[in-house]
Short mmCIF file of C-alpha atoms and ligand atoms in Angstrom, two decimals:
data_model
loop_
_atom_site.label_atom_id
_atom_site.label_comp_id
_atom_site.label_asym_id
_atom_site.label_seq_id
_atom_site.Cartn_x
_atom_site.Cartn_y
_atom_site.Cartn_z
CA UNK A 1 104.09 79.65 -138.75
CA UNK A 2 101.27 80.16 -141.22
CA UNK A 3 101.58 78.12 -144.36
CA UNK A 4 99.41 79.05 -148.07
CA UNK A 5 98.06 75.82 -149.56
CA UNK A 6 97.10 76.26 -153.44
CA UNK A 7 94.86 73.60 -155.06
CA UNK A 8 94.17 73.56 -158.57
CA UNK A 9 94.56 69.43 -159.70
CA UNK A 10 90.92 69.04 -160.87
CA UNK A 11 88.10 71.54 -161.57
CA UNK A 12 88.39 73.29 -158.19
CA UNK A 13 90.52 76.65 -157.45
CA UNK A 14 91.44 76.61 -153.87
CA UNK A 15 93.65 78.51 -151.44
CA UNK A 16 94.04 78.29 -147.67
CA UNK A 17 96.30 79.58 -144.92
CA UNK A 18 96.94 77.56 -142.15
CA UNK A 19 98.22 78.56 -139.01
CA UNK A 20 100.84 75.62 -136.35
CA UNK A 21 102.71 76.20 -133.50
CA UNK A 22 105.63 74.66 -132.74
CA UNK A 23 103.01 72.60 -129.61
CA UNK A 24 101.19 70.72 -132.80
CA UNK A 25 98.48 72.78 -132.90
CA UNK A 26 96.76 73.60 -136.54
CA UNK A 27 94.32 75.81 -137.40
CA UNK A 28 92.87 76.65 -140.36
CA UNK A 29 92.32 80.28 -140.93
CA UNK A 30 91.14 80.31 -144.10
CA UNK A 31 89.60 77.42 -147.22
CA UNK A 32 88.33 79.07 -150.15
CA UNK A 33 86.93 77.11 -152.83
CA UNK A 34 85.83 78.20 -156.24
CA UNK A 35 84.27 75.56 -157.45
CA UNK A 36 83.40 74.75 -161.46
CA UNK A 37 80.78 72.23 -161.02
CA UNK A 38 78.31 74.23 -162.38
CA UNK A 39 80.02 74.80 -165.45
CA UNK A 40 80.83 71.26 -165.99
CA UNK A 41 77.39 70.29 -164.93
CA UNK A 42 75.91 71.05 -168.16
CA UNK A 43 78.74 68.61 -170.05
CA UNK A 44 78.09 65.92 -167.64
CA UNK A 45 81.62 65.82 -166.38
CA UNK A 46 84.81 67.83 -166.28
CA UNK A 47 86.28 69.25 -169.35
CA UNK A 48 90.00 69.56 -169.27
CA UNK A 49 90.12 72.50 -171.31
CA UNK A 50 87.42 74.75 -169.55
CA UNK A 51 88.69 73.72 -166.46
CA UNK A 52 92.22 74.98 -167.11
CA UNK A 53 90.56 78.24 -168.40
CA UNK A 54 88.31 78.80 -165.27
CA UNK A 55 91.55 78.44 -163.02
CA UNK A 56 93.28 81.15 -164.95
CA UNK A 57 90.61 83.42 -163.72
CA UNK A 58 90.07 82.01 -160.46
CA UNK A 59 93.43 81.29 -158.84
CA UNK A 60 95.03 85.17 -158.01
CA UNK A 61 91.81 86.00 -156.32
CA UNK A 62 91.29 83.39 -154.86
CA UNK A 63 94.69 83.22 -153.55
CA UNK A 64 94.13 87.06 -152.45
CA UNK A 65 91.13 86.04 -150.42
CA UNK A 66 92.67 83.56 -148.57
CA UNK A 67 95.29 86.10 -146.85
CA UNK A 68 92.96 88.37 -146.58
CA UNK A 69 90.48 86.27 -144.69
CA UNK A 70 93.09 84.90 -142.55
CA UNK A 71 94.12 88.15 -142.17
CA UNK A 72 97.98 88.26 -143.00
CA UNK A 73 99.92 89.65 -145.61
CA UNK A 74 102.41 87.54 -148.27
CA UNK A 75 105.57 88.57 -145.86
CA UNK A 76 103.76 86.67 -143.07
CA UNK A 77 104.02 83.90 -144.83
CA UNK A 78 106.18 80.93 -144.19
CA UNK A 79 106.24 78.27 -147.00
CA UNK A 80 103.29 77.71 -149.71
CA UNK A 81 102.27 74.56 -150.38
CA UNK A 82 100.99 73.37 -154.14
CA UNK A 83 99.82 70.48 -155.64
CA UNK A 84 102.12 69.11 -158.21
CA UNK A 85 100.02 66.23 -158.97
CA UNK A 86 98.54 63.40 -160.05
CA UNK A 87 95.05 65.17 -161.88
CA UNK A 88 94.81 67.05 -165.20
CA UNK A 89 97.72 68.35 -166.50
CA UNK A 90 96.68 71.55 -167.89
CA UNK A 91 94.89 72.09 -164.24
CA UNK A 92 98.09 71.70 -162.50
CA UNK A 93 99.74 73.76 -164.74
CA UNK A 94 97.91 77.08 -163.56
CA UNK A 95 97.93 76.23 -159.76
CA UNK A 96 101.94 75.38 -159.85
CA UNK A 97 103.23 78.38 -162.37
CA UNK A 98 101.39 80.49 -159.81
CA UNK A 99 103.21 78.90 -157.02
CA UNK A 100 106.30 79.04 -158.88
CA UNK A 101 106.07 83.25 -159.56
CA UNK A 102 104.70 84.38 -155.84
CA UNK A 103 107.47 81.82 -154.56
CA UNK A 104 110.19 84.04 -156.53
CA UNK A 105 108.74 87.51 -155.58
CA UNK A 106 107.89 86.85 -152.34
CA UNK A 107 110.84 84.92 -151.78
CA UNK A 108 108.98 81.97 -150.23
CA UNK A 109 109.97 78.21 -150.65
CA UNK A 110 107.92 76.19 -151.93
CA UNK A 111 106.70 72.94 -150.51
CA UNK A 112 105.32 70.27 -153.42
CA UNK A 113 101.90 68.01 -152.05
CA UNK A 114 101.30 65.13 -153.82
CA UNK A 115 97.54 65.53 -154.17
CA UNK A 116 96.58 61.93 -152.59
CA UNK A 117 98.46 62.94 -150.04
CA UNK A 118 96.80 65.86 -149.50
CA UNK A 119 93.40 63.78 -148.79
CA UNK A 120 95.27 61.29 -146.77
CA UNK A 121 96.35 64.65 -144.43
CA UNK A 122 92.97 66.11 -144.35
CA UNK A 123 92.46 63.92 -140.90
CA UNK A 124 95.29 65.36 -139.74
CA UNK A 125 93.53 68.67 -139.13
CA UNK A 126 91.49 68.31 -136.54
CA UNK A 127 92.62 65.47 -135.37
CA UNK A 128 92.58 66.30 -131.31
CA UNK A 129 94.79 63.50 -130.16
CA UNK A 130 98.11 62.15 -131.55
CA UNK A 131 97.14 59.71 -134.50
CA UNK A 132 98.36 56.35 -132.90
CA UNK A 133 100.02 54.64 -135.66
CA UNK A 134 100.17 52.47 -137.50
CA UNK A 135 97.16 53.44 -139.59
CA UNK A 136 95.30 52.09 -142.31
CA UNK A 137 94.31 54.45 -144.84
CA UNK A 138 91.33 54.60 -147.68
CA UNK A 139 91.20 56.86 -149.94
CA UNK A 140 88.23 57.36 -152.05
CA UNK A 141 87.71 59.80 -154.81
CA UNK A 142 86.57 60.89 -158.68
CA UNK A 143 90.13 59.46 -159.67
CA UNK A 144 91.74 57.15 -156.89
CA UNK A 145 90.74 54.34 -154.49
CA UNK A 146 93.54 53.46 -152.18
CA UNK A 147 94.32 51.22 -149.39
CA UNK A 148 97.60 52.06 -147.67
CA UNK A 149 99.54 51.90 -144.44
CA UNK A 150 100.78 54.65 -142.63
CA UNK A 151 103.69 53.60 -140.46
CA UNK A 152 104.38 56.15 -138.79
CA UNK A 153 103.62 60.63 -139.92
CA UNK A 154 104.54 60.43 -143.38
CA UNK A 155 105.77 57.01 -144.17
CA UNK A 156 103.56 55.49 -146.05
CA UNK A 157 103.29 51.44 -148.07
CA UNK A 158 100.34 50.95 -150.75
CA UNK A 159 98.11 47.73 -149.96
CA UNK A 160 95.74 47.67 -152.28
CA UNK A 161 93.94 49.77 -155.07
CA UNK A 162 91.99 49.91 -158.14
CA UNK A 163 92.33 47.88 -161.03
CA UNK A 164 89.80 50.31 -163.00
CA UNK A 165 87.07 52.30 -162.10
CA UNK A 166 87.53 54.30 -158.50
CA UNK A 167 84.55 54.49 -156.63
CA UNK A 168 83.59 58.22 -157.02
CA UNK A 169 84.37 57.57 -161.01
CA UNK A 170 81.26 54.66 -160.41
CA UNK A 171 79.33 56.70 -158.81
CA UNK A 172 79.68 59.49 -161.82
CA UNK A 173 79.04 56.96 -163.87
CA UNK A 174 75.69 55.32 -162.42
CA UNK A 175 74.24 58.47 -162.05
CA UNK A 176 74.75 59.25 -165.91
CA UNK A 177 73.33 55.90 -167.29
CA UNK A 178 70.80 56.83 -164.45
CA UNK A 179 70.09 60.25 -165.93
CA UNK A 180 71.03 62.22 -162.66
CA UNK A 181 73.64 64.30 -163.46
CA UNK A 182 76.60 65.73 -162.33
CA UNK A 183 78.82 64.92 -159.96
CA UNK A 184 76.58 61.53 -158.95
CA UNK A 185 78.00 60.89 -155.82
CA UNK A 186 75.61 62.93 -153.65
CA UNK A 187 72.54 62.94 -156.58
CA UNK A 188 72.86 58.79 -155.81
CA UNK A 189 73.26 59.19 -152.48
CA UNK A 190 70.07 61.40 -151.99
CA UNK A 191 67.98 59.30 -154.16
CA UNK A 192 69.58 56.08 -152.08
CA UNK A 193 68.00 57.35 -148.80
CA UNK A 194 65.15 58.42 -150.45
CA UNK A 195 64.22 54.16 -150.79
CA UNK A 196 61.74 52.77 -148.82
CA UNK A 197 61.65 49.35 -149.15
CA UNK A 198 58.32 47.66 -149.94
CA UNK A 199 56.71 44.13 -150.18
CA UNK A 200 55.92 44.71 -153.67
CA UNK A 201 59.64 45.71 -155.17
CA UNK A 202 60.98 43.51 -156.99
CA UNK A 203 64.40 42.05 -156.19
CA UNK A 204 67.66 44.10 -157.11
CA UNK A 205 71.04 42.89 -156.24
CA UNK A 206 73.60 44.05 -157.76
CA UNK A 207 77.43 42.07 -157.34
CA UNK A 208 80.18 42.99 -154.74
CA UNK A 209 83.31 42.65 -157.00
CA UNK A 210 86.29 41.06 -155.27
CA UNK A 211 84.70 41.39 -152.19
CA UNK A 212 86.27 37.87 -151.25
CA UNK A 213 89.55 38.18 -153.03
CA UNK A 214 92.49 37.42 -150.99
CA UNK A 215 93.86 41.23 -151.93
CA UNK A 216 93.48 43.99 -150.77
CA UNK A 217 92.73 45.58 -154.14
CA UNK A 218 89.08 46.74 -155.99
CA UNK A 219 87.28 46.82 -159.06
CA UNK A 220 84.25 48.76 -159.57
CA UNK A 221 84.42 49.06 -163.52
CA UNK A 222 81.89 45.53 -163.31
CA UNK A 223 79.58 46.76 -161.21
CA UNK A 224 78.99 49.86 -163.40
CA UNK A 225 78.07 47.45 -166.11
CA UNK A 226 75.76 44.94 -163.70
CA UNK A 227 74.17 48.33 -163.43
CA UNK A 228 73.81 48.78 -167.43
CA UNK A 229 72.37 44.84 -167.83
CA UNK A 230 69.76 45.63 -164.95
CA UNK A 231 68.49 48.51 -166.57
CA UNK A 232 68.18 47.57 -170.24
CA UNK A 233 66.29 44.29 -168.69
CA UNK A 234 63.41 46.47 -166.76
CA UNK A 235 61.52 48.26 -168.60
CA UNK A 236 60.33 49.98 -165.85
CA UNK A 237 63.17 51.33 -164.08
CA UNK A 238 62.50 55.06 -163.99
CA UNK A 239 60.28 54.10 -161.24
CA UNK A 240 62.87 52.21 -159.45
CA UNK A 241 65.70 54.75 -159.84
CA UNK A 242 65.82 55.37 -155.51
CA UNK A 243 66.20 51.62 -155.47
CA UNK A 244 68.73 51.27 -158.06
CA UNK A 245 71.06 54.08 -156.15
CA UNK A 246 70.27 52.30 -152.78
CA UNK A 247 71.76 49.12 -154.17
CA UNK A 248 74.21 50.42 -156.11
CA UNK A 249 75.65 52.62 -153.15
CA UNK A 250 75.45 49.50 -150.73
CA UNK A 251 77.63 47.37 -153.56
CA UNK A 252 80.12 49.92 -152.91
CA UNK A 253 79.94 50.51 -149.23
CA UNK A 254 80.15 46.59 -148.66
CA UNK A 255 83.34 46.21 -151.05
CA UNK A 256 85.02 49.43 -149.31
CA UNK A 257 84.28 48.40 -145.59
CA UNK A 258 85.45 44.47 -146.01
CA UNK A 259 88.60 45.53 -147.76
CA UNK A 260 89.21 47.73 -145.25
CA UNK A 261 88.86 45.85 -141.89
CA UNK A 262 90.69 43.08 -143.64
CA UNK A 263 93.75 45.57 -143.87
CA UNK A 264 93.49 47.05 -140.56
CA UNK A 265 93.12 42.92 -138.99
CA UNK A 266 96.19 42.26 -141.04
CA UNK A 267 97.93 45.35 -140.03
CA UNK A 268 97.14 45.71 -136.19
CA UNK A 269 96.00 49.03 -137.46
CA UNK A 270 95.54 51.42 -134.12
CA UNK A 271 93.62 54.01 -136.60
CA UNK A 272 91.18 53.67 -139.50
CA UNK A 273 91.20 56.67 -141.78
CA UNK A 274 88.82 57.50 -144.54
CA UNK A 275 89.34 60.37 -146.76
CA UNK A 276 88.87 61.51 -150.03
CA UNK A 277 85.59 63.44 -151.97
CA UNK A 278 83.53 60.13 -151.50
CA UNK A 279 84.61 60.23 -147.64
CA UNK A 280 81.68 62.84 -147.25
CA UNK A 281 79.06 60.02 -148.19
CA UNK A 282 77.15 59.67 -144.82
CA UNK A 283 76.21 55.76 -145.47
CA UNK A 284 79.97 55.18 -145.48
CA UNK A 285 81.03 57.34 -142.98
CA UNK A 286 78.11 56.14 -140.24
CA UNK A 287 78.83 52.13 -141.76
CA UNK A 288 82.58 52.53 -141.65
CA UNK A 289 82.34 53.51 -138.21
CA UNK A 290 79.97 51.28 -137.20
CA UNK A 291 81.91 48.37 -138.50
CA UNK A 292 85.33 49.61 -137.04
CA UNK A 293 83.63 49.85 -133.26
CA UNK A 294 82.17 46.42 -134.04
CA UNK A 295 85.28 44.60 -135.40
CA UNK A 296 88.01 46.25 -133.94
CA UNK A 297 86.89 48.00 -130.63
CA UNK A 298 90.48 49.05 -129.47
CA UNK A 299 90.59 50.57 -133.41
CA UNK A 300 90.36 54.62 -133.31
CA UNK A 301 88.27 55.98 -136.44
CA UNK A 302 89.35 58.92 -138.38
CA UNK A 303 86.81 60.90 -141.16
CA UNK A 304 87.82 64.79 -141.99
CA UNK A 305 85.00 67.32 -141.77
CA UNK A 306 82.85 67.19 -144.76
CA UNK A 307 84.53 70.82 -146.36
CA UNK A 308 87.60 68.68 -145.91
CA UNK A 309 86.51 65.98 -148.19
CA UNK A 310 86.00 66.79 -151.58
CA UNK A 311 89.10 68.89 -153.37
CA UNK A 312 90.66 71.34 -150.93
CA UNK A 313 93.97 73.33 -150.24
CA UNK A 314 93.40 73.44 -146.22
CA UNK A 315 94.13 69.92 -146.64
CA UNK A 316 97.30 70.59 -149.39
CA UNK A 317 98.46 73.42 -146.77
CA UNK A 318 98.35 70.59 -143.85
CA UNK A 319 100.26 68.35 -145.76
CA UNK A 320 102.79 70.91 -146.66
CA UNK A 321 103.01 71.83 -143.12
CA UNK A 322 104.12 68.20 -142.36
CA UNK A 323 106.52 67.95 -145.36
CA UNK A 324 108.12 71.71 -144.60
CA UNK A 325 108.78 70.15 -141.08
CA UNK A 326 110.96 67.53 -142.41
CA UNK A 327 112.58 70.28 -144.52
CA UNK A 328 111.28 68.52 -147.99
CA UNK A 329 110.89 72.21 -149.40
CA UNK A 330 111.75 72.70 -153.42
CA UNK A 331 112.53 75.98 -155.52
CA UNK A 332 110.65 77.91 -158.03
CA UNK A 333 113.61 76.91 -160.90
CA UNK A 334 113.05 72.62 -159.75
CA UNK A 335 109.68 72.59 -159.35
CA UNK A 336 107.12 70.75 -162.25
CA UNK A 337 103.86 69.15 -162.73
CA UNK A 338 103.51 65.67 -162.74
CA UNK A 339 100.21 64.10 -163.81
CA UNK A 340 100.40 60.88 -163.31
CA UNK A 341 102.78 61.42 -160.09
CA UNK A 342 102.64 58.46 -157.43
CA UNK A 343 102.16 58.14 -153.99
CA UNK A 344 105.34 57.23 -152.07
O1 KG4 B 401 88.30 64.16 -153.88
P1 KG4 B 401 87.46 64.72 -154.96
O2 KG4 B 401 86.82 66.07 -154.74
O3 KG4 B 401 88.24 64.82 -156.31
C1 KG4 B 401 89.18 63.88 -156.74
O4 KG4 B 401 90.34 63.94 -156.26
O5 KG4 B 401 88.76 63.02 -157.55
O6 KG4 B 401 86.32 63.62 -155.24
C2 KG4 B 401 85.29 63.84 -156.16
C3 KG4 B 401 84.44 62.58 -156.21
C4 KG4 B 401 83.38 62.59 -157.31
O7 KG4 B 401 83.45 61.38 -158.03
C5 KG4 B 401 82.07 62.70 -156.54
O8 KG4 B 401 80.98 62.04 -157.19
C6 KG4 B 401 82.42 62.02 -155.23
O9 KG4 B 401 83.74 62.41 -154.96
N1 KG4 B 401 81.55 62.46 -154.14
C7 KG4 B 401 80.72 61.63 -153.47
C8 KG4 B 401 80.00 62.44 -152.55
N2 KG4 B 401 80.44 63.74 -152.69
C9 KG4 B 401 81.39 63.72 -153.67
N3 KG4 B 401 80.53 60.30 -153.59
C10 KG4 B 401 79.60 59.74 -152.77
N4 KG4 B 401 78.87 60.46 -151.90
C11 KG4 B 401 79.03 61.78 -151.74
N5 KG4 B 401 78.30 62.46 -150.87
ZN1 ZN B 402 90.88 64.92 -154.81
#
């Protein structure tokens, strides 16, 4: 069965066909991504309105190019998958009345994806053995840092989460007050392994927040404001910008990785997932393995490819896939955004 993913929650216009057999196997046969960060470079984040606009351009040929790469036609198709939310609403909007129309003349049904889910699924696709279960589940990205359990394919219980910033948002944030631009997760992370440390640098630590708390849950809105206090204190920091990402990534990797081998010890997890755009940070892929085969040896660890990280519809379509299978397919005249929809 080949199923079309469409992706359109943020400022990225995506479409991919996927292609499963009824043995489990997945391939993807097609990701296309047009991406806006370009555009909202020069505003130093995304702007709603743009955004929407650029999707309105972007989304029928995109679409078009995904068939056409994976080389089938509309009547080959199966279900389609869209995102119905959470992200911006007038993003959503373009993605799901797009959805909504090729679902009613290509008489299609329609699957809905939250888009969290989405992420959590993009370790489904490659994912050569059976996920043993039950897994435990972060999600990192621009708007969402979750903990959660997967019991079993699909059913899922939130652990822990933000209670402000999530840790892509920090990372956007640093790298502004930092002057680096846009997005900052891989500007801080370059600059972050471009420190050497010397004898001579002075000290820079920067806090952990709720690190110790008996949660499971995160704050990263502190941190970003350590950050601020360091830098209007030094005078000098221009010259220590490599050191101030270094320590400012390693604030975050430390708070992600304890919070999440405390849930997987609490939750016998057999699998540790990461996933989400900040998932294709290399520190906290290599550390969150490292600390997995060091804690929990019998633990199996789970991180997508990196094109499956950031904002996707392979990973949309691979959710779908999972959701058509349990028949949890919609029509054009019930389906509507959500923004603020939750995980359940
Ligand atoms: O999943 P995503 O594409 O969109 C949302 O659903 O939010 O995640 C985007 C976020 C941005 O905040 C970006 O700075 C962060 O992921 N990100 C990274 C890296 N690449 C993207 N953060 C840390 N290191 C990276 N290499
Ligand atoms: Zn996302």
């Amino acid at each position: 069965m080949y199923i079309l993913g469409i992706e359109t929650s943020c400022d990225e216009t995506a479409a991919s066909v996927i292609k499963a057999d009824a043995k489990g196997s997945l391939r993807v046969l097609s990701n296309i991504i047009a991406s806006q960060i370009e555009i909202h470079r020069q505003y130093g984040g995304v702007v709603p309105e743009v955004a929407a606009r650029e999707h309105v351009l972007n989304i029928l040929p995109v679409i078009h190019s995904a068939l056409k790469e994976a080389k089938i036609s509309a009547k080959d198709l199966t279900a389609i998958g869209i995102t119905k939310g959470p992200g911006l609403i007038t993003s959503l909007i373009t993605g799901l009345e797009t959805a909504r129309a090729l679902s009613y003349a290509w008489q299609k049904p329609l699957v809905e994806v939250n888009h969290i889910a989405g992420h959590i699924y993009a370790n489904f696709i490659q994912s050569e053995n059976p996920i043993k279960f039950p897994a435990v589940i972060l999600t990192v990205s621009g708007g969402h840092t979750i903990l959660l359990r997967m019991s079993q394919t699909g059913k899922i219980k939130i652990l822990g989460e933000t209670l402000d910033d999530a840790a892509g948002e920090a990372y956007d944030k640093a790298a502004r007050m930092l002057g680096l631009g846009y997005p900052g997760g891989p500007i801080v992370s370059k600059r972050a392994k471009l420190y050497k440390q010397r004898k001579s640098d002075p000290q820079i630590s920067l806090p952990r927040p709720m690190i110790s708390s008996p949660d499971l849950n995160f704050s990263f809105s502190g941190l970003k404001t350590a950050l601020l206090y360091k830098l209007q204190q030094d005078k000098d920091w221009k010259k220590r910008i490599n050191q101030y990402c270094y320590e400012f990534q390693q604030a975050i990797i430390d708070t992600l990785i304890a919070k999440t081998i405390k849930a997987a010890k609490n939750n016998q997890a057999k699998t540790v997932m990461l996933t989400g755009g900040v998932s294709a940070n290399t520190e906290l892929r290599e550390q969150m393995l490292k600390a997995v085969n060091d804690k929990l040896p019998q633990t199996a660890f789970l991180v997508p490819n990196r094109e499956y990280t950031t904002d996707n519809a392979a990973m949309i379509a691979t959710a779908a896939l999972y959701l058509y299978r349990r028949q949890k397919t919609t029509t054009f005249k019930k389906l509507k955004v959500n923004a603020s929809l939750q995980l359940q």
